Amino acid sequence: MEIIDKTKDKKEEQWQLGDVVTDGINYGLVITDDSSDYMVLNFKGINQYTTGQSSSYESMKKLQDYYSDWHKVNAKLVIE
């Protein structure tokens, strides 16, 4: 999997399910768990993923607060 970051501005936007987010080094995908709580699936390399956290959050606002140094990117996921 390759991620192509096409970010032009780091606008403060509301995250939604399926958004790609980054802290400038790491990338993640906003998902929900089995309980419909929000979390970020972090990309660690080819076929390696982790949530990077021990819990999920009941609201998108709480998730964004936890990942306060991350921002949404205009990205394209390429799956080969």
CSV table of N, CA and C in Angstrom, one decimal:
chain,number,residue,atom,x,y,z
A,1,MET,N,0.8,-1.2,0.0
A,1,MET,CA,0.0,0.0,0.0
A,1,MET,C,0.9,1.2,0.0
A,2,GLU,N,0.5,2.2,-0.8
A,2,GLU,CA,1.3,3.5,-0.9
A,2,GLU,C,0.3,4.6,-0.6
A,3,ILE,N,0.8,5.6,0.2
A,3,ILE,CA,-0.1,6.7,0.5
A,3,ILE,C,0.6,7.9,-0.2
A,4,ILE,N,-0.2,8.6,-1.0
A,4,ILE,CA,0.3,9.9,-1.7
A,4,ILE,C,-0.4,11.0,-1.0
A,5,ASP,N,0.3,11.8,-0.2
A,5,ASP,CA,-0.2,13.0,0.5
A,5,ASP,C,-0.3,14.2,-0.4
A,6,LYS,N,-1.5,14.6,-0.7
A,6,LYS,CA,-1.7,15.8,-1.5
A,6,LYS,C,-2.2,17.0,-0.7
A,7,THR,N,-1.7,17.2,0.5
A,7,THR,CA,-2.2,18.2,1.3
A,7,THR,C,-1.7,19.6,0.8
A,8,LYS,N,-2.6,20.5,0.7
A,8,LYS,CA,-2.3,21.9,0.3
A,8,LYS,C,-2.3,22.8,1.5
A,9,ASP,N,-3.3,22.7,2.4
A,9,ASP,CA,-3.5,23.5,3.6
A,9,ASP,C,-3.7,22.6,4.7
A,10,LYS,N,-3.3,23.0,5.9
A,10,LYS,CA,-3.6,22.2,7.1
A,10,LYS,C,-4.8,22.9,7.8
A,11,LYS,N,-5.9,22.8,7.1
A,11,LYS,CA,-7.2,23.4,7.7
A,11,LYS,C,-7.7,22.6,8.8
A,12,GLU,N,-8.3,23.4,9.8
A,12,GLU,CA,-8.9,22.7,10.9
A,12,GLU,C,-10.3,22.2,10.4
A,13,GLU,N,-10.3,20.9,10.1
A,13,GLU,CA,-11.6,20.3,9.6
A,13,GLU,C,-12.1,19.2,10.5
A,14,GLN,N,-13.3,18.9,10.4
A,14,GLN,CA,-13.9,17.8,11.1
A,14,GLN,C,-13.6,16.5,10.4
A,15,TRP,N,-13.1,15.6,11.2
A,15,TRP,CA,-12.7,14.3,10.7
A,15,TRP,C,-14.0,13.5,10.5
A,16,GLN,N,-14.0,12.6,9.5
A,16,GLN,CA,-15.1,11.7,9.2
A,16,GLN,C,-14.5,10.3,9.0
A,17,LEU,N,-15.4,9.3,9.1
A,17,LEU,CA,-14.9,7.9,8.9
A,17,LEU,C,-14.3,7.8,7.5
A,18,GLY,N,-13.2,7.1,7.4
A,18,GLY,CA,-12.5,6.9,6.2
A,18,GLY,C,-11.5,8.0,5.8
A,19,ASP,N,-11.4,9.1,6.7
A,19,ASP,CA,-10.4,10.1,6.4
A,19,ASP,C,-9.0,9.6,6.7
A,20,VAL,N,-8.0,10.1,6.0
A,20,VAL,CA,-6.6,9.8,6.2
A,20,VAL,C,-6.1,11.0,7.0
A,21,VAL,N,-5.4,10.7,8.1
A,21,VAL,CA,-4.8,11.7,9.0
A,21,VAL,C,-3.3,11.4,9.2
A,22,THR,N,-2.6,12.5,9.5
A,22,THR,CA,-1.1,12.3,9.7
A,22,THR,C,-0.6,13.3,10.8
A,23,ASP,N,0.5,12.9,11.4
A,23,ASP,CA,1.2,13.9,12.2
A,23,ASP,C,2.5,14.4,11.6
A,24,GLY,N,2.6,14.2,10.3
A,24,GLY,CA,3.7,14.6,9.5
A,24,GLY,C,4.7,13.5,9.2
A,25,ILE,N,4.7,12.4,10.1
A,25,ILE,CA,5.5,11.3,9.9
A,25,ILE,C,4.7,10.0,9.7
A,26,ASN,N,3.7,9.8,10.6
A,26,ASN,CA,2.9,8.6,10.5
A,26,ASN,C,1.5,9.0,9.8
A,27,TYR,N,0.9,7.9,9.3
A,27,TYR,CA,-0.4,8.1,8.6
A,27,TYR,C,-1.4,7.1,9.3
A,28,GLY,N,-2.6,7.5,9.3
A,28,GLY,CA,-3.7,6.6,9.8
A,28,GLY,C,-5.0,6.8,9.1
A,29,LEU,N,-5.9,5.9,9.3
A,29,LEU,CA,-7.2,5.9,8.7
A,29,LEU,C,-8.2,5.9,9.9
A,30,VAL,N,-9.2,6.8,9.8
A,30,VAL,CA,-10.2,6.9,10.8
A,30,VAL,C,-11.3,5.8,10.6
A,31,ILE,N,-11.4,5.0,11.6
A,31,ILE,CA,-12.3,3.8,11.6
A,31,ILE,C,-13.2,3.7,12.8
A,32,THR,N,-14.1,2.8,12.8
A,32,THR,CA,-14.8,2.4,14.1
A,32,THR,C,-14.5,1.0,14.5
A,33,ASP,N,-14.6,0.7,15.7
A,33,ASP,CA,-14.4,-0.6,16.2
A,33,ASP,C,-15.8,-1.4,16.3
A,34,ASP,N,-15.8,-2.6,16.9
A,34,ASP,CA,-17.0,-3.4,17.0
A,34,ASP,C,-18.1,-2.7,17.8
A,35,SER,N,-17.7,-1.8,18.6
A,35,SER,CA,-18.7,-1.1,19.5
A,35,SER,C,-19.1,0.3,18.9
A,36,SER,N,-18.7,0.5,17.6
A,36,SER,CA,-19.0,1.8,16.9
A,36,SER,C,-18.3,3.0,17.6
A,37,ASP,N,-17.2,2.7,18.3
A,37,ASP,CA,-16.4,3.8,18.8
A,37,ASP,C,-15.3,4.1,17.8
A,38,TYR,N,-14.8,5.3,17.8
A,38,TYR,CA,-13.9,5.8,16.8
A,38,TYR,C,-12.4,5.5,17.2
A,39,MET,N,-11.6,5.2,16.3
A,39,MET,CA,-10.2,5.0,16.5
A,39,MET,C,-9.4,5.3,15.2
A,40,VAL,N,-8.0,5.4,15.3
A,40,VAL,CA,-7.2,5.6,14.1
A,40,VAL,C,-6.4,4.3,13.9
A,41,LEU,N,-6.5,3.8,12.7
A,41,LEU,CA,-5.7,2.6,12.3
A,41,LEU,C,-4.4,3.1,11.7
A,42,ASN,N,-3.3,2.9,12.4
A,42,ASN,CA,-2.0,3.5,11.9
A,42,ASN,C,-1.3,2.5,11.0
A,43,PHE,N,-0.8,3.1,9.9
A,43,PHE,CA,0.0,2.3,8.9
A,43,PHE,C,1.4,2.2,9.4
A,44,LYS,N,1.9,1.0,9.6
A,44,LYS,CA,3.3,0.8,10.1
A,44,LYS,C,4.2,0.3,9.0
A,45,GLY,N,3.7,-0.1,7.9
A,45,GLY,CA,4.5,-0.6,6.8
A,45,GLY,C,3.7,-1.6,6.0
A,46,ILE,N,4.3,-2.3,5.1
A,46,ILE,CA,3.5,-3.2,4.3
A,46,ILE,C,2.9,-4.3,5.1
A,47,ASN,N,1.5,-4.4,5.0
A,47,ASN,CA,0.7,-5.3,5.8
A,47,ASN,C,0.9,-5.3,7.3
A,48,GLN,N,1.3,-4.1,7.8
A,48,GLN,CA,1.4,-3.9,9.2
A,48,GLN,C,0.6,-2.7,9.7
A,49,TYR,N,-0.3,-3.0,10.6
A,49,TYR,CA,-1.2,-1.9,11.0
A,49,TYR,C,-1.4,-2.0,12.5
A,50,THR,N,-1.7,-0.9,13.2
A,50,THR,CA,-1.9,-0.9,14.6
A,50,THR,C,-2.9,0.3,15.0
A,51,THR,N,-3.6,0.1,16.0
A,51,THR,CA,-4.5,1.2,16.4
A,51,THR,C,-3.6,2.2,17.2
A,52,GLY,N,-2.5,1.8,17.8
A,52,GLY,CA,-1.6,2.8,18.4
A,52,GLY,C,-2.2,3.3,19.7
A,53,GLN,N,-3.3,2.8,20.2
A,53,GLN,CA,-3.9,3.2,21.4
A,53,GLN,C,-4.6,2.0,22.1
A,54,SER,N,-4.8,2.1,23.3
A,54,SER,CA,-5.5,1.0,24.0
A,54,SER,C,-7.0,1.1,24.1
A,55,SER,N,-7.5,2.2,23.7
A,55,SER,CA,-9.0,2.4,23.8
A,55,SER,C,-9.5,3.2,22.6
A,56,SER,N,-10.8,3.1,22.4
A,56,SER,CA,-11.4,3.9,21.4
A,56,SER,C,-12.3,5.0,22.0
A,57,TYR,N,-12.8,5.8,21.2
A,57,TYR,CA,-13.5,7.0,21.7
A,57,TYR,C,-14.9,7.1,21.2
A,58,GLU,N,-15.9,7.5,22.1
A,58,GLU,CA,-17.3,7.5,21.8
A,58,GLU,C,-17.7,8.6,20.8
A,59,SER,N,-16.8,9.6,20.7
A,59,SER,CA,-17.1,10.7,19.7
A,59,SER,C,-15.9,11.0,18.9
A,60,MET,N,-16.2,11.6,17.7
A,60,MET,CA,-15.1,12.0,16.9
A,60,MET,C,-14.3,13.1,17.5
A,61,LYS,N,-15.0,14.0,18.2
A,61,LYS,CA,-14.3,15.1,18.9
A,61,LYS,C,-13.3,14.6,19.9
A,62,LYS,N,-13.6,13.6,20.7
A,62,LYS,CA,-12.7,13.0,21.7
A,62,LYS,C,-11.5,12.4,21.0
A,63,LEU,N,-11.7,11.7,19.8
A,63,LEU,CA,-10.7,11.1,19.0
A,63,LEU,C,-9.7,12.2,18.5
A,64,GLN,N,-10.3,13.3,18.0
A,64,GLN,CA,-9.5,14.4,17.5
A,64,GLN,C,-8.7,15.1,18.6
A,65,ASP,N,-9.3,15.2,19.8
A,65,ASP,CA,-8.6,15.7,21.0
A,65,ASP,C,-7.4,14.8,21.3
A,66,TYR,N,-7.5,13.5,21.3
A,66,TYR,CA,-6.5,12.6,21.6
A,66,TYR,C,-5.3,12.7,20.6
A,67,TYR,N,-5.7,12.9,19.3
A,67,TYR,CA,-4.7,13.0,18.3
A,67,TYR,C,-4.6,14.5,17.9
A,68,SER,N,-4.4,15.4,18.9
A,68,SER,CA,-4.4,16.8,18.7
A,68,SER,C,-3.3,17.3,17.8
A,69,ASP,N,-2.2,16.6,17.6
A,69,ASP,CA,-1.1,17.1,16.8
A,69,ASP,C,-1.2,16.4,15.4
A,70,TRP,N,-2.3,15.7,15.1
A,70,TRP,CA,-2.6,15.1,13.8
A,70,TRP,C,-3.5,16.0,13.0
A,71,HIS,N,-3.5,15.9,11.7
A,71,HIS,CA,-4.4,16.7,10.8
A,71,HIS,C,-4.9,15.8,9.7
A,72,LYS,N,-6.0,16.2,9.1
A,72,LYS,CA,-6.6,15.5,8.0
A,72,LYS,C,-5.8,15.9,6.7
A,73,VAL,N,-5.6,14.9,5.9
A,73,VAL,CA,-4.9,15.1,4.6
A,73,VAL,C,-5.8,14.7,3.4
A,74,ASN,N,-5.6,15.4,2.3
A,74,ASN,CA,-6.2,15.0,1.1
A,74,ASN,C,-5.2,14.0,0.5
A,75,ALA,N,-5.6,12.7,0.7
A,75,ALA,CA,-4.7,11.6,0.3
A,75,ALA,C,-5.4,10.6,-0.6
A,76,LYS,N,-4.6,9.9,-1.3
A,76,LYS,CA,-5.1,8.8,-2.2
A,76,LYS,C,-4.4,7.5,-1.7
A,77,LEU,N,-5.2,6.5,-1.4
A,77,LEU,CA,-4.7,5.2,-1.0
A,77,LEU,C,-4.6,4.4,-2.2
A,78,VAL,N,-3.4,3.8,-2.5
A,78,VAL,CA,-3.2,3.0,-3.6
A,78,VAL,C,-2.9,1.6,-3.1
A,79,ILE,N,-3.8,0.6,-3.4
A,79,ILE,CA,-3.7,-0.8,-2.9
A,79,ILE,C,-3.3,-1.6,-4.1
A,80,GLU,N,-2.2,-2.3,-3.9
A,80,GLU,CA,-1.7,-3.1,-5.0
A,80,GLU,C,-1.8,-4.6,-4.7
